[in-house]
XYZ file of N, CA and C in Angstrom:
375
model
N 14.155 -10.160 3.486
C 12.979 -9.325 3.668
C 11.717 -10.146 3.396
N 10.776 -10.036 4.324
C 9.485 -10.703 4.130
C 8.349 -9.718 4.395
N 7.393 -9.717 3.507
C 6.220 -8.876 3.632
C 4.997 -9.775 3.498
N 4.106 -9.732 4.475
C 2.939 -10.612 4.473
C 1.678 -9.778 4.702
N 0.814 -9.764 3.694
C -0.421 -8.998 3.775
C -1.547 -9.816 4.382
N -2.491 -9.118 4.977
C -3.701 -9.748 5.496
C -4.810 -8.705 5.532
N -6.041 -9.182 5.724
C -7.159 -8.262 5.886
C -8.054 -8.119 4.675
N -7.695 -8.743 3.574
C -8.542 -8.663 2.395
C -9.847 -9.420 2.600
N -10.772 -9.223 1.685
C -12.049 -9.903 1.773
C -13.043 -9.321 0.802
N -14.294 -9.636 1.034
C -15.362 -9.166 0.163
C -16.282 -8.231 0.935
N -16.546 -7.067 0.365
C -17.422 -6.094 1.004
C -18.376 -5.518 -0.032
N -19.422 -4.918 0.451
C -20.342 -4.212 -0.434
C -19.811 -2.803 -0.690
N -20.200 -2.251 -1.808
C -19.814 -0.876 -2.124
C -20.235 0.046 -0.983
N -19.315 0.934 -0.620
C -19.563 1.824 0.503
C -18.990 1.323 1.814
N -18.572 0.067 1.817
C -18.022 -0.526 3.023
C -16.554 -0.209 3.217
N -15.981 -0.790 4.263
C -14.600 -0.518 4.628
C -13.833 -1.817 4.874
N -12.530 -1.722 4.670
C -11.611 -2.805 4.999
C -10.324 -2.191 5.503
N -9.631 -2.924 6.353
C -8.314 -2.488 6.809
C -7.310 -3.577 6.485
N -6.359 -3.250 5.648
C -5.312 -4.186 5.286
C -4.107 -3.987 6.192
N -3.395 -5.082 6.429
C -2.159 -5.027 7.200
C -1.049 -5.681 6.408
N 0.161 -5.239 6.647
C 1.343 -5.819 6.019
C 2.406 -5.969 7.102
N 2.624 -7.199 7.529
C 3.644 -7.466 8.536
C 4.996 -7.618 7.845
N 5.989 -6.907 8.346
C 7.309 -6.944 7.716
C 8.333 -7.575 8.642
N 9.314 -8.194 8.050
C 10.463 -8.677 8.797
C 11.696 -8.478 7.941
N 12.784 -8.139 8.582
C 14.000 -7.853 7.836
C 13.943 -6.544 7.074
N 12.998 -5.685 7.454
C 12.804 -4.414 6.753
C 12.493 -3.346 7.784
N 13.282 -2.289 7.799
C 13.152 -1.269 8.834
C 12.295 -0.110 8.334
N 11.127 0.039 8.904
C 10.206 1.086 8.457
C 10.696 2.484 8.802
N 11.611 2.597 9.721
C 12.159 3.914 10.062
C 13.310 4.309 9.148
N 13.672 3.411 8.236
C 14.792 3.702 7.326
C 14.364 3.808 5.871
N 13.251 3.187 5.528
C 12.862 3.101 4.127
C 11.382 3.393 3.921
N 11.057 3.702 2.681
C 9.658 3.887 2.295
C 9.004 2.537 2.045
N 7.701 2.546 2.113
C 6.933 1.335 1.854
C 5.579 1.749 1.288
N 4.999 0.906 0.475
C 3.762 1.317 -0.179
C 2.781 0.182 -0.395
N 1.580 0.585 -0.815
C 0.527 -0.344 -1.202
C 0.275 -0.213 -2.691
N 0.013 -1.354 -3.306
C -0.239 -1.409 -4.737
C -1.455 -2.289 -4.990
N -2.088 -2.053 -6.100
C -3.286 -2.808 -6.470
C -3.164 -3.301 -7.897
N -3.592 -4.532 -8.116
C -3.670 -5.067 -9.472
C -5.105 -5.476 -9.731
N -5.848 -4.646 -10.456
C -7.237 -4.995 -10.797
C -7.263 -6.184 -11.749
N -8.345 -6.884 -11.817
C -8.443 -8.048 -12.727
C -8.148 -7.661 -14.169
N -7.204 -8.340 -14.781
C -6.882 -8.101 -16.178
C -6.104 -6.841 -16.462
N -5.639 -6.176 -15.419
C -4.922 -4.909 -15.615
C -3.554 -4.962 -14.959
N -2.759 -3.941 -15.246
C -1.431 -3.874 -14.657
C -1.495 -3.368 -13.214
N -0.454 -3.686 -12.481
C -0.346 -3.233 -11.111
C -0.186 -1.716 -11.088
N -0.809 -1.077 -10.098
C -0.732 0.378 -9.970
C -0.512 0.775 -8.521
N 0.116 1.916 -8.339
C 0.378 2.402 -6.997
C -0.872 2.966 -6.353
N -1.025 2.724 -5.062
C -2.167 3.221 -4.304
C -1.723 4.286 -3.314
N -0.727 3.986 -2.500
C -0.258 4.931 -1.491
C 1.127 4.527 -1.028
N 1.866 5.507 -0.536
C 3.178 5.215 0.028
C 3.379 6.033 1.292
N 4.295 5.577 2.132
C 4.654 6.299 3.344
C 6.155 6.150 3.519
N 6.816 7.273 3.835
C 8.270 7.187 3.895
C 8.757 7.065 5.333
N 10.063 7.097 5.506
C 10.653 6.869 6.821
C 10.192 7.893 7.840
N 9.842 9.090 7.385
C 9.362 10.141 8.272
C 7.841 10.263 8.289
N 7.180 9.238 7.773
C 5.712 9.157 7.765
C 5.036 10.159 6.837
N 5.761 10.661 5.856
C 5.112 11.483 4.829
C 4.389 10.548 3.872
N 3.201 10.930 3.500
C 2.359 10.045 2.699
C 2.075 10.609 1.314
N 1.833 9.696 0.397
C 1.434 10.038 -0.966
C 0.315 9.091 -1.367
N -0.665 9.630 -2.112
C -1.806 8.824 -2.529
C -2.060 8.983 -4.026
N -2.539 7.912 -4.627
C -3.038 8.015 -5.983
C -4.314 8.864 -5.954
N -4.549 9.608 -7.007
C -5.719 10.493 -7.046
C -7.023 9.736 -6.824
N -7.076 8.507 -7.299
C -8.319 7.734 -7.231
C -8.714 7.340 -5.812
N -7.779 7.445 -4.869
C -8.088 7.012 -3.502
C -7.975 8.128 -2.474
N -7.604 9.311 -2.888
C -7.473 10.430 -1.950
C -8.806 10.699 -1.263
N -8.747 10.842 0.040
C -9.961 11.092 0.807
C -10.711 9.839 1.211
N -10.340 8.698 0.651
C -11.003 7.426 0.977
C -10.077 6.480 1.706
N -8.818 6.419 1.295
C -7.846 5.495 1.862
C -6.845 6.248 2.728
N -6.366 5.574 3.781
C -5.337 6.146 4.646
C -4.256 5.112 4.878
N -3.027 5.492 4.571
C -1.890 4.621 4.829
C -1.251 5.039 6.137
N -0.819 4.058 6.917
C -0.158 4.352 8.185
C 0.779 3.198 8.518
N 1.593 3.403 9.523
C 2.521 2.338 9.911
C 2.755 2.379 11.406
N 3.143 1.244 11.939
C 3.536 1.112 13.336
C 4.975 0.652 13.330
N 5.884 1.560 13.638
C 7.314 1.233 13.573
C 7.728 0.201 14.617
N 7.018 0.151 15.725
C 7.356 -0.816 16.781
C 6.929 -2.221 16.357
N 5.749 -2.308 15.765
C 5.236 -3.610 15.321
C 5.744 -3.985 13.933
N 6.457 -3.060 13.287
C 6.953 -3.296 11.926
C 5.818 -3.672 10.978
N 4.735 -2.957 11.097
C 3.539 -3.272 10.331
C 3.014 -2.041 9.609
N 2.604 -2.265 8.387
C 2.014 -1.226 7.537
C 0.516 -1.483 7.450
N -0.265 -0.397 7.347
C -1.721 -0.524 7.268
C -2.265 0.272 6.089
N -3.430 -0.149 5.641
C -4.184 0.635 4.669
C -5.653 0.571 5.063
N -6.160 1.684 5.546
C -7.575 1.785 5.874
C -8.313 2.244 4.620
N -9.236 1.434 4.174
C -9.969 1.722 2.951
C -11.439 1.954 3.303
N -11.894 3.172 3.086
C -13.282 3.534 3.373
C -14.028 3.864 2.091
N -15.333 3.731 2.141
C -16.185 4.050 0.987
C -15.677 3.359 -0.275
N -15.473 2.057 -0.138
C -14.985 1.280 -1.277
C -15.986 1.298 -2.411
N -15.449 1.325 -3.623
C -16.276 1.340 -4.826
C -15.976 0.111 -5.663
N -16.840 -0.135 -6.631
C -16.632 -1.290 -7.506
C -15.375 -1.129 -8.348
N -14.824 0.064 -8.400
C -13.582 0.308 -9.143
C -12.348 -0.025 -8.322
N -12.524 -0.375 -7.052
C -11.385 -0.587 -6.161
C -10.918 -2.026 -5.978
N -11.587 -3.035 -6.496
C -11.157 -4.392 -6.202
C -9.856 -4.768 -6.899
N -9.245 -5.847 -6.419
C -8.008 -6.333 -7.004
C -7.175 -7.016 -5.948
N -5.982 -7.376 -6.351
C -5.022 -7.941 -5.409
C -4.183 -6.792 -4.869
N -4.247 -6.595 -3.564
C -3.501 -5.529 -2.909
C -2.213 -6.106 -2.326
N -1.118 -5.479 -2.691
C 0.194 -5.930 -2.225
C 0.932 -4.781 -1.569
N 1.732 -5.112 -0.568
C 2.641 -4.117 -0.012
C 4.025 -4.363 -0.592
N 4.802 -3.314 -0.666
C 6.126 -3.429 -1.250
C 7.067 -2.428 -0.618
N 8.323 -2.814 -0.508
C 9.340 -1.951 0.060
C 10.421 -1.643 -0.955
N 11.184 -0.617 -0.660
C 12.232 -0.193 -1.572
C 13.397 0.395 -0.810
N 14.571 0.292 -1.392
C 15.759 0.921 -0.811
C 16.049 2.259 -1.485
N 15.199 2.634 -2.436
C 15.370 3.900 -3.135
C 15.041 5.063 -2.198
N 15.546 6.246 -2.453
C 15.253 7.396 -1.582
C 13.779 7.776 -1.594
N 13.345 8.469 -0.537
C 11.924 8.761 -0.353
C 11.345 9.561 -1.509
N 12.150 10.455 -2.099
C 11.606 11.328 -3.141
C 11.339 10.543 -4.424
N 11.966 9.392 -4.557
C 11.698 8.511 -5.689
C 10.567 7.544 -5.348
N 10.573 7.059 -4.126
C 9.553 6.098 -3.707
C 8.158 6.702 -3.700
N 8.061 8.018 -3.481
C 6.742 8.634 -3.391
C 6.039 8.715 -4.745
N 6.723 8.376 -5.803
C 6.077 8.296 -7.117
C 5.099 7.129 -7.184
N 5.242 6.197 -6.276
C 4.435 4.959 -6.194
C 4.441 4.218 -7.532
N 5.577 4.232 -8.189
C 5.717 3.421 -9.401
C 6.195 2.029 -9.005
N 5.509 1.004 -9.463
C 5.905 -0.367 -9.080
C 7.370 -0.674 -9.402
N 7.898 -0.099 -10.451
C 9.271 -0.410 -10.860
C 10.307 0.083 -9.848
N 9.908 0.990 -8.983
C 10.827 1.543 -7.984
C 10.972 0.611 -6.784
N 10.012 -0.271 -6.597
C 9.945 -1.109 -5.407
C 10.511 -2.502 -5.678
N 11.282 -2.998 -4.708
C 12.033 -4.233 -4.905
C 11.472 -5.435 -4.150
N 10.901 -5.194 -2.980
C 10.482 -6.293 -2.110
C 8.957 -6.333 -2.075
N 8.403 -7.488 -2.387
C 6.961 -7.595 -2.562
C 6.372 -8.719 -1.718
N 5.183 -8.438 -1.182
C 4.408 -9.493 -0.575
C 3.607 -10.212 -1.647
N 2.902 -11.254 -1.253
C 2.136 -12.042 -2.221
C 0.771 -11.448 -2.512
N 0.322 -10.560 -1.634
C -0.932 -9.870 -1.882
C -2.123 -10.482 -1.166
N -3.169 -9.686 -1.078
C -4.426 -10.123 -0.485
C -5.564 -9.624 -1.373
N -6.564 -10.461 -1.574
C -7.638 -10.166 -2.517
C -8.703 -9.280 -1.874
N -9.104 -8.256 -2.599
C -10.206 -7.394 -2.185
C -11.275 -7.436 -3.266
N -12.492 -7.741 -2.852
C -13.624 -7.800 -3.781
C -14.706 -6.843 -3.291
N -15.254 -6.065 -4.206
C -16.312 -5.113 -3.863
C -17.528 -5.410 -4.722
N -18.642 -5.626 -4.086
C -19.872 -5.917 -4.813
C -20.819 -4.719 -4.729
N -21.601 -4.563 -5.773
C -22.532 -3.420 -5.825
C -23.848 -3.744 -5.131
């Protein structure tokens, strides 16, 4: 399994970014997949997840601002981030799991087994 993120960068507060996660050896129609963030000096936290049937879950801090989606044909996961705030920066990683969807939707990092290396997001005021 390989997960490769892209799309990170530096934006001003209020701006937008779209992250992508290209997968190989991982079937998006069979398993859940999610986005996670590790802010500077803090532990990794769940941002959003999407399961095999495209049901989505979001952390409270990003509801209404971020949208997770996937393209099953391209085997690619996306995270559209709008109205970014200074509280949103960090290393964003995608991760997959073989656990059932009802467990994966907790967006707990410990549930996820396959990780990309991450992409840096910086937000300036």
